[in-house]
Amino acid sequence: MNVMIMGCGRVGARIAGILDQTGHTVTVLDIDAGSFRRLPDGFGGKRALGNAIDGPTLERYGIESMD
């Protein structure tokens, strides 16, 4: 599954880590680069900096291809 997590707070980071660990393709989008520190060590997904309510930002990070 190809997913985008919008927001890298405690919940978003946890879900992203679980999905990544189980073999899914994960992109995490957040407006604060510092929030990516919450991702688990070894996170293999993408970290995307931007606003999740901005259409062009979502398109830039491939929202059309997400499940």
JSON list of C-alpha atoms in Angstrom, two decimals:
[
{"chain": "A", "resi": 1, "resn": "MET", "atom": "CA", "xyz": [0.00, 0.00, 0.00]},
{"chain": "A", "resi": 2, "resn": "ASN", "atom": "CA", "xyz": [1.20, 3.53, -0.80]},
{"chain": "A", "resi": 3, "resn": "VAL", "atom": "CA", "xyz": [0.12, 5.96, 1.92]},
{"chain": "A", "resi": 4, "resn": "MET", "atom": "CA", "xyz": [0.61, 9.56, 2.99]},
{"chain": "A", "resi": 5, "resn": "ILE", "atom": "CA", "xyz": [0.44, 10.46, 6.67]},
{"chain": "A", "resi": 6, "resn": "MET", "atom": "CA", "xyz": [-0.51, 14.08, 7.20]},
{"chain": "A", "resi": 7, "resn": "GLY", "atom": "CA", "xyz": [1.12, 15.27, 10.38]},
{"chain": "A", "resi": 8, "resn": "CYS", "atom": "CA", "xyz": [4.07, 13.81, 12.23]},
{"chain": "A", "resi": 9, "resn": "GLY", "atom": "CA", "xyz": [2.85, 14.19, 15.78]},
{"chain": "A", "resi": 10, "resn": "ARG", "atom": "CA", "xyz": [2.82, 11.27, 18.21]},
{"chain": "A", "resi": 11, "resn": "VAL", "atom": "CA", "xyz": [0.01, 9.45, 16.41]},
{"chain": "A", "resi": 12, "resn": "GLY", "atom": "CA", "xyz": [1.17, 10.15, 12.86]},
{"chain": "A", "resi": 13, "resn": "ALA", "atom": "CA", "xyz": [4.75, 9.11, 13.62]},
{"chain": "A", "resi": 14, "resn": "ARG", "atom": "CA", "xyz": [3.56, 5.90, 15.29]},
{"chain": "A", "resi": 15, "resn": "ILE", "atom": "CA", "xyz": [1.29, 4.96, 12.39]},
{"chain": "A", "resi": 16, "resn": "ALA", "atom": "CA", "xyz": [4.02, 5.81, 9.87]},
{"chain": "A", "resi": 17, "resn": "GLY", "atom": "CA", "xyz": [6.50, 3.61, 11.73]},
{"chain": "A", "resi": 18, "resn": "ILE", "atom": "CA", "xyz": [4.11, 0.66, 11.88]},
{"chain": "A", "resi": 19, "resn": "LEU", "atom": "CA", "xyz": [3.19, 0.92, 8.20]},
{"chain": "A", "resi": 20, "resn": "ASP", "atom": "CA", "xyz": [6.83, 1.29, 7.15]},
{"chain": "A", "resi": 21, "resn": "GLN", "atom": "CA", "xyz": [7.88, -1.67, 9.28]},
{"chain": "A", "resi": 22, "resn": "THR", "atom": "CA", "xyz": [5.21, -3.88, 7.71]},
{"chain": "A", "resi": 23, "resn": "GLY", "atom": "CA", "xyz": [6.39, -3.13, 4.18]},
{"chain": "A", "resi": 24, "resn": "HIS", "atom": "CA", "xyz": [4.18, -0.27, 3.03]},
{"chain": "A", "resi": 25, "resn": "THR", "atom": "CA", "xyz": [5.44, 2.77, 1.12]},
{"chain": "A", "resi": 26, "resn": "VAL", "atom": "CA", "xyz": [4.99, 5.75, 3.45]},
{"chain": "A", "resi": 27, "resn": "THR", "atom": "CA", "xyz": [5.29, 9.50, 2.96]},
{"chain": "A", "resi": 28, "resn": "VAL", "atom": "CA", "xyz": [4.95, 11.70, 6.06]},
{"chain": "A", "resi": 29, "resn": "LEU", "atom": "CA", "xyz": [3.96, 15.31, 5.46]},
{"chain": "A", "resi": 30, "resn": "ASP", "atom": "CA", "xyz": [4.35, 18.02, 8.10]},
{"chain": "A", "resi": 31, "resn": "ILE", "atom": "CA", "xyz": [4.91, 21.78, 8.18]},
{"chain": "A", "resi": 32, "resn": "ASP", "atom": "CA", "xyz": [7.63, 21.51, 10.84]},
{"chain": "A", "resi": 33, "resn": "ALA", "atom": "CA", "xyz": [10.85, 19.70, 9.88]},
{"chain": "A", "resi": 34, "resn": "GLY", "atom": "CA", "xyz": [11.60, 19.15, 13.57]},
{"chain": "A", "resi": 35, "resn": "SER", "atom": "CA", "xyz": [8.58, 16.90, 13.90]},
{"chain": "A", "resi": 36, "resn": "PHE", "atom": "CA", "xyz": [10.30, 14.18, 11.87]},
{"chain": "A", "resi": 37, "resn": "ARG", "atom": "CA", "xyz": [12.47, 13.42, 14.91]},
{"chain": "A", "resi": 38, "resn": "ARG", "atom": "CA", "xyz": [9.46, 11.51, 16.26]},
{"chain": "A", "resi": 39, "resn": "LEU", "atom": "CA", "xyz": [9.82, 8.89, 13.52]},
{"chain": "A", "resi": 40, "resn": "PRO", "atom": "CA", "xyz": [11.40, 5.64, 14.68]},
{"chain": "A", "resi": 41, "resn": "ASP", "atom": "CA", "xyz": [15.05, 4.85, 14.01]},
{"chain": "A", "resi": 42, "resn": "GLY", "atom": "CA", "xyz": [15.38, 3.13, 10.67]},
{"chain": "A", "resi": 43, "resn": "PHE", "atom": "CA", "xyz": [12.26, 4.72, 9.16]},
{"chain": "A", "resi": 44, "resn": "GLY", "atom": "CA", "xyz": [12.57, 4.07, 5.44]},
{"chain": "A", "resi": 45, "resn": "GLY", "atom": "CA", "xyz": [9.78, 6.28, 4.14]},
{"chain": "A", "resi": 46, "resn": "LYS", "atom": "CA", "xyz": [9.84, 9.81, 2.77]},
{"chain": "A", "resi": 47, "resn": "ARG", "atom": "CA", "xyz": [9.78, 12.94, 4.87]},
{"chain": "A", "resi": 48, "resn": "ALA", "atom": "CA", "xyz": [7.91, 15.75, 3.09]},
{"chain": "A", "resi": 49, "resn": "LEU", "atom": "CA", "xyz": [7.86, 19.33, 4.28]},
{"chain": "A", "resi": 50, "resn": "GLY", "atom": "CA", "xyz": [4.66, 21.21, 3.52]},
{"chain": "A", "resi": 51, "resn": "ASN", "atom": "CA", "xyz": [1.08, 22.04, 4.40]},
{"chain": "A", "resi": 52, "resn": "ALA", "atom": "CA", "xyz": [-1.40, 19.15, 4.11]},
{"chain": "A", "resi": 53, "resn": "ILE", "atom": "CA", "xyz": [-4.27, 21.46, 3.13]},
{"chain": "A", "resi": 54, "resn": "ASP", "atom": "CA", "xyz": [-2.39, 22.88, 0.14]},
{"chain": "A", "resi": 55, "resn": "GLY", "atom": "CA", "xyz": [-3.39, 21.14, -3.11]},
{"chain": "A", "resi": 56, "resn": "PRO", "atom": "CA", "xyz": [-0.17, 21.85, -5.03]},
{"chain": "A", "resi": 57, "resn": "THR", "atom": "CA", "xyz": [1.89, 20.54, -2.09]},
{"chain": "A", "resi": 58, "resn": "LEU", "atom": "CA", "xyz": [-0.11, 17.32, -2.02]},
{"chain": "A", "resi": 59, "resn": "GLU", "atom": "CA", "xyz": [0.30, 16.93, -5.78]},
{"chain": "A", "resi": 60, "resn": "ARG", "atom": "CA", "xyz": [4.06, 17.56, -5.55]},
{"chain": "A", "resi": 61, "resn": "TYR", "atom": "CA", "xyz": [4.39, 14.65, -3.10]},
{"chain": "A", "resi": 62, "resn": "GLY", "atom": "CA", "xyz": [2.24, 12.30, -5.17]},
{"chain": "A", "resi": 63, "resn": "ILE", "atom": "CA", "xyz": [-1.19, 12.30, -3.56]},
{"chain": "A", "resi": 64, "resn": "GLU", "atom": "CA", "xyz": [-2.67, 10.96, -6.83]},
{"chain": "A", "resi": 65, "resn": "SER", "atom": "CA", "xyz": [-0.77, 7.69, -6.43]},
{"chain": "A", "resi": 66, "resn": "MET", "atom": "CA", "xyz": [-1.68, 7.12, -2.80]},
{"chain": "A", "resi": 67, "resn": "ASP", "atom": "CA", "xyz": [-4.03, 4.33, -1.74]}
]
